[in-house]
Amino acid sequence: MVAWDRAAWGQLTVEEKRHAMQEVLNQLPACFEWLRLEKFERYGQSLETGVFLYKGSEYVFVPGDSVTLGRAEAHPHAPMSPLREAVIPPMLVQRHPIPAGWYEYAVEGLDPEEDGDILEAIEEFRQAPHTSYEYSQYFRLERDGGQIILYLFDDSETFEEWVESELPEEFSLPSEDEWEYLYSTGARTLFPWGEEIDESMRLRHVCGSGEANAEDPYSLELPNALGLCFPGDPYKKELVLTPDGITGKGGDGGCNLHGGLGVAAGYLPTATAFRDPYESELDWPELMDCLVYRRVIRL
């Protein structure tokens, strides 16, 4: 398969793109299905690309690119990754991130003896007016109309243990360089939409939850020009690979917001190049609590 870069990809006809996507499909693990070509537009950029399906999750083809990443200047309250050049390979990227630490669990599967405390909490929650309830790093309850959704916290104690169950052999996580490119679509501004945060911004807490407002320029739950969605939530981080291991990008667990620095500084961790200076103080379960992740396949 030709390793298409973004400029060359943009010159292909519709039929040439469809043919290229069939070549991609032939390289992918079993269970991948070809869906369609779709054009995505956001923040002055656009891309028509291929959409695939794997076990209920959509993936998009992202052509390669040579890009400048990072920031040359320091920024108050938000350390940034350094200015650098990077070559991004073509890849298939999961469109929506998945919680790393929490997974949905059927209430019917609970054991009355071993899970009696959870069942008791569910009954109390059923009678309460709350929309959600969480017992830290154990279980969480969410109300969806008349239904109660149960989430349990992942019991892995290390990243390596988590990978064994959550990342099939053919898949990887994006590197920090790749994530910054996917998040910004190559834009050289502080945030994907520009340099500023408006005091009235309405960023959502979970990608895809609620109704996205197409007129809200700050809503990152809407697809960007590569067809990808991001939480845009300083309480969330997306898990990425680094030369030394892993890190979270796109948030700081809400530290700046909790620190009373106001909306502008509180949302600086959603900047493309942001690096959380306090992340090393967290162990894996603490980090996993605020993590989301997406799978990629480099082509």
Short mmCIF file of C-alpha atoms in Angstrom, two decimals, residues 26-231:
data_model
loop_
_atom_site.label_atom_id
_atom_site.label_comp_id
_atom_site.label_asym_id
_atom_site.label_seq_id
_atom_site.Cartn_x
_atom_site.Cartn_y
_atom_site.Cartn_z
CA ASN A 26 -6.62 -6.05 3.44
CA GLN A 27 -3.93 -5.17 6.02
CA LEU A 28 -6.23 -4.96 9.04
CA PRO A 29 -6.95 -7.60 11.67
CA ALA A 30 -10.02 -9.80 11.32
CA CYS A 31 -13.40 -8.25 12.25
CA PHE A 32 -12.67 -4.89 10.59
CA GLU A 33 -15.36 -3.77 8.14
CA TRP A 34 -15.29 -1.01 5.54
CA LEU A 35 -18.16 1.47 6.00
CA ARG A 36 -17.85 4.61 3.87
CA LEU A 37 -15.97 7.69 2.77
CA GLU A 38 -16.93 10.74 4.84
CA LYS A 39 -15.86 14.37 4.78
CA PHE A 40 -15.10 16.01 8.14
CA GLU A 41 -14.76 19.78 8.62
CA ARG A 42 -13.80 21.82 11.70
CA TYR A 43 -11.86 24.95 12.55
CA GLY A 44 -11.14 25.84 8.93
CA GLN A 45 -9.78 22.43 7.91
CA SER A 46 -11.39 19.48 6.17
CA LEU A 47 -10.59 15.92 5.13
CA GLU A 48 -12.51 13.28 3.20
CA THR A 49 -11.39 9.93 4.51
CA GLY A 50 -12.35 6.32 5.10
CA VAL A 51 -14.40 5.08 8.05
CA PHE A 52 -14.13 1.49 9.27
CA LEU A 53 -15.92 -0.52 11.96
CA TYR A 54 -14.33 -2.87 14.49
CA LYS A 55 -16.49 -4.62 17.10
CA GLY A 56 -18.90 -1.69 17.37
CA SER A 57 -16.29 1.11 17.31
CA GLU A 58 -15.63 3.35 14.31
CA TYR A 59 -12.07 4.02 13.12
CA VAL A 60 -10.88 6.57 10.56
CA PHE A 61 -7.94 6.51 8.19
CA VAL A 62 -5.54 9.36 8.99
CA PRO A 63 -2.93 10.04 6.27
CA GLY A 64 0.63 10.75 7.35
CA ASP A 65 2.13 14.23 7.68
CA SER A 66 5.30 16.13 8.60
CA VAL A 67 4.43 18.68 11.27
CA THR A 68 5.72 21.15 13.83
CA LEU A 69 4.58 20.43 17.38
CA GLY A 70 4.99 21.95 20.83
CA ARG A 71 5.53 25.52 22.03
CA ALA A 72 8.65 27.67 22.13
CA GLU A 73 7.48 29.84 25.01
CA ALA A 74 6.49 28.98 28.56
CA HIS A 75 2.89 29.54 29.65
CA PRO A 76 1.75 30.32 33.22
CA HIS A 77 -0.02 27.43 35.00
CA ALA A 78 0.54 25.07 32.03
CA PRO A 79 3.94 23.56 31.14
CA MET A 80 4.12 22.69 27.44
CA SER A 81 5.95 20.12 25.34
CA PRO A 82 8.99 21.57 23.51
CA LEU A 83 8.99 22.92 19.98
CA ARG A 84 9.92 20.09 17.62
CA GLU A 85 9.47 18.56 14.17
CA ALA A 86 7.72 15.20 13.82
CA VAL A 87 6.80 12.74 11.09
CA ILE A 88 3.35 11.23 11.64
CA PRO A 89 2.78 7.86 9.93
CA PRO A 90 -0.52 6.97 8.24
CA MET A 91 -2.72 5.12 10.70
CA LEU A 92 -6.16 3.91 11.56
CA VAL A 93 -7.48 5.71 14.66
CA GLN A 94 -10.45 4.98 16.92
CA ARG A 95 -12.85 7.91 16.64
CA HIS A 96 -14.14 8.03 20.22
CA PRO A 97 -12.06 7.48 23.36
CA ILE A 98 -12.96 4.83 25.93
CA PRO A 99 -12.69 5.13 29.74
CA ALA A 100 -9.56 3.29 30.86
CA GLY A 101 -10.60 2.72 34.45
CA TRP A 102 -14.35 2.21 34.31
CA TYR A 103 -16.38 -0.43 32.47
CA GLU A 104 -20.11 -1.09 32.33
CA TYR A 105 -21.31 -4.16 34.20
CA ALA A 106 -24.72 -5.85 34.20
CA VAL A 107 -26.46 -5.50 37.56
CA GLU A 108 -27.87 -9.00 37.04
CA GLY A 109 -24.33 -10.35 37.15
CA LEU A 110 -23.69 -9.22 40.73
CA ASP A 111 -23.36 -11.88 43.42
CA PRO A 112 -25.73 -11.29 46.38
CA GLU A 113 -23.07 -12.38 48.87
CA GLU A 114 -19.88 -10.91 47.40
CA ASP A 115 -21.48 -7.75 46.02
CA GLY A 116 -24.05 -7.07 48.73
CA ASP A 117 -22.72 -3.56 49.37
CA ILE A 118 -23.15 -2.62 45.70
CA LEU A 119 -26.66 -4.06 45.56
CA GLU A 120 -27.58 -2.11 48.70
CA ALA A 121 -26.19 1.09 47.18
CA ILE A 122 -28.22 0.48 44.02
CA GLU A 123 -31.45 0.19 45.99
CA GLU A 124 -30.67 3.39 47.92
CA PHE A 125 -29.79 5.14 44.66
CA ARG A 126 -33.03 3.95 43.08
CA GLN A 127 -35.01 5.85 45.74
CA ALA A 128 -32.78 8.94 45.69
CA PRO A 129 -33.12 11.98 43.39
CA HIS A 130 -29.45 11.93 42.32
CA THR A 131 -28.42 11.37 38.71
CA SER A 132 -25.10 9.75 39.63
CA TYR A 133 -23.23 8.29 42.57
CA GLU A 134 -19.62 7.11 42.83
CA TYR A 135 -17.70 5.15 45.40
CA SER A 136 -14.11 6.11 44.57
CA GLN A 137 -12.23 3.51 42.52
CA TYR A 138 -14.88 0.85 43.23
CA PHE A 139 -18.25 1.41 41.54
CA ARG A 140 -20.31 4.17 39.93
CA LEU A 141 -24.04 4.46 39.31
CA GLU A 142 -25.62 6.54 36.55
CA ARG A 143 -29.31 7.12 35.93
CA ASP A 144 -30.50 6.80 32.32
CA GLY A 145 -34.21 7.56 32.38
CA GLY A 146 -35.73 4.80 34.49
CA GLN A 147 -32.68 2.57 34.15
CA ILE A 148 -29.65 2.45 36.45
CA ILE A 149 -26.29 1.83 34.79
CA LEU A 150 -23.53 0.24 36.87
CA TYR A 151 -19.83 0.82 36.22
CA LEU A 152 -17.04 -1.04 38.00
CA PHE A 153 -13.47 0.15 38.39
CA ASP A 154 -10.72 -1.82 36.66
CA ASP A 155 -8.68 -3.84 39.15
CA SER A 156 -5.34 -3.79 37.29
CA GLU A 157 -2.49 -2.49 39.44
CA THR A 158 -0.04 -1.56 36.66
CA PHE A 159 -0.15 -0.27 33.11
CA GLU A 160 1.40 -3.52 31.88
CA GLU A 161 -1.36 -5.55 33.51
CA TRP A 162 -4.02 -3.27 32.01
CA VAL A 163 -2.54 -3.58 28.51
CA GLU A 164 -2.86 -7.37 28.57
CA SER A 165 -6.66 -7.16 28.69
CA GLU A 166 -7.40 -3.87 26.91
CA LEU A 167 -4.96 -3.70 23.99
CA PRO A 168 -4.98 -6.60 21.49
CA GLU A 169 -1.62 -7.40 19.92
CA GLU A 170 -2.38 -5.71 16.59
CA PHE A 171 -3.26 -2.39 18.28
CA SER A 172 -1.26 0.34 19.97
CA LEU A 173 -1.77 3.68 21.69
CA PRO A 174 -0.78 6.94 20.00
CA SER A 175 2.57 8.46 20.92
CA GLU A 176 2.64 11.97 22.36
CA ASP A 177 3.65 13.34 18.92
CA GLU A 178 0.84 11.46 17.22
CA TRP A 179 -1.72 12.51 19.83
CA GLU A 180 -0.82 16.21 19.55
CA TYR A 181 -1.24 15.98 15.79
CA LEU A 182 -4.53 14.06 15.98
CA TYR A 183 -5.93 16.49 18.57
CA SER A 184 -4.85 19.68 16.79
CA THR A 185 -5.13 18.34 13.19
CA GLY A 186 -1.82 20.12 12.66
CA ALA A 187 -2.99 23.58 13.78
CA ARG A 188 -0.22 25.66 15.38
CA THR A 189 -2.53 27.44 17.82
CA LEU A 190 -2.56 26.86 21.60
CA PHE A 191 -5.89 25.03 21.36
CA PRO A 192 -7.40 23.24 18.35
CA TRP A 193 -9.74 26.20 17.74
CA GLY A 194 -7.32 29.08 18.38
CA GLU A 195 -5.33 30.90 21.06
CA GLU A 196 -8.03 31.93 23.53
CA ILE A 197 -10.55 30.48 25.96
CA ASP A 198 -13.85 32.27 26.34
CA GLU A 199 -15.33 32.56 29.84
CA SER A 200 -18.64 31.21 28.48
CA MET A 201 -17.13 28.08 26.92
CA ARG A 202 -19.26 24.96 27.32
CA LEU A 203 -16.88 22.02 26.97
CA ARG A 204 -18.54 18.67 27.63
CA HIS A 205 -17.28 16.21 30.24
CA VAL A 206 -17.53 13.02 28.20
CA CYS A 207 -17.11 12.71 24.42
CA GLY A 208 -20.44 11.91 22.86
CA SER A 209 -22.60 12.49 25.94
CA GLY A 210 -25.52 14.88 25.77
CA GLU A 211 -26.35 16.82 22.65
CA ALA A 212 -23.47 18.50 20.86
CA ASN A 213 -24.07 22.08 19.81
CA ALA A 214 -22.81 22.55 16.26
CA GLU A 215 -22.54 26.31 16.83
CA ASP A 216 -20.34 25.97 19.95
CA PRO A 217 -16.75 26.52 18.73
CA TYR A 218 -15.30 25.10 21.95
CA SER A 219 -17.14 21.76 21.93
CA LEU A 220 -14.58 19.05 21.20
CA GLU A 221 -17.13 16.25 21.35
CA LEU A 222 -17.91 17.10 17.72
CA PRO A 223 -15.59 15.45 15.16
CA ASN A 224 -12.53 17.45 14.18
CA ALA A 225 -11.21 17.66 10.62
CA LEU A 226 -9.80 14.12 10.95
CA GLY A 227 -13.14 12.73 12.17
CA LEU A 228 -11.93 12.30 15.78
CA CYS A 229 -13.67 13.31 19.02
CA PHE A 230 -11.97 14.34 22.28
CA PRO A 231 -13.34 14.98 25.79
#
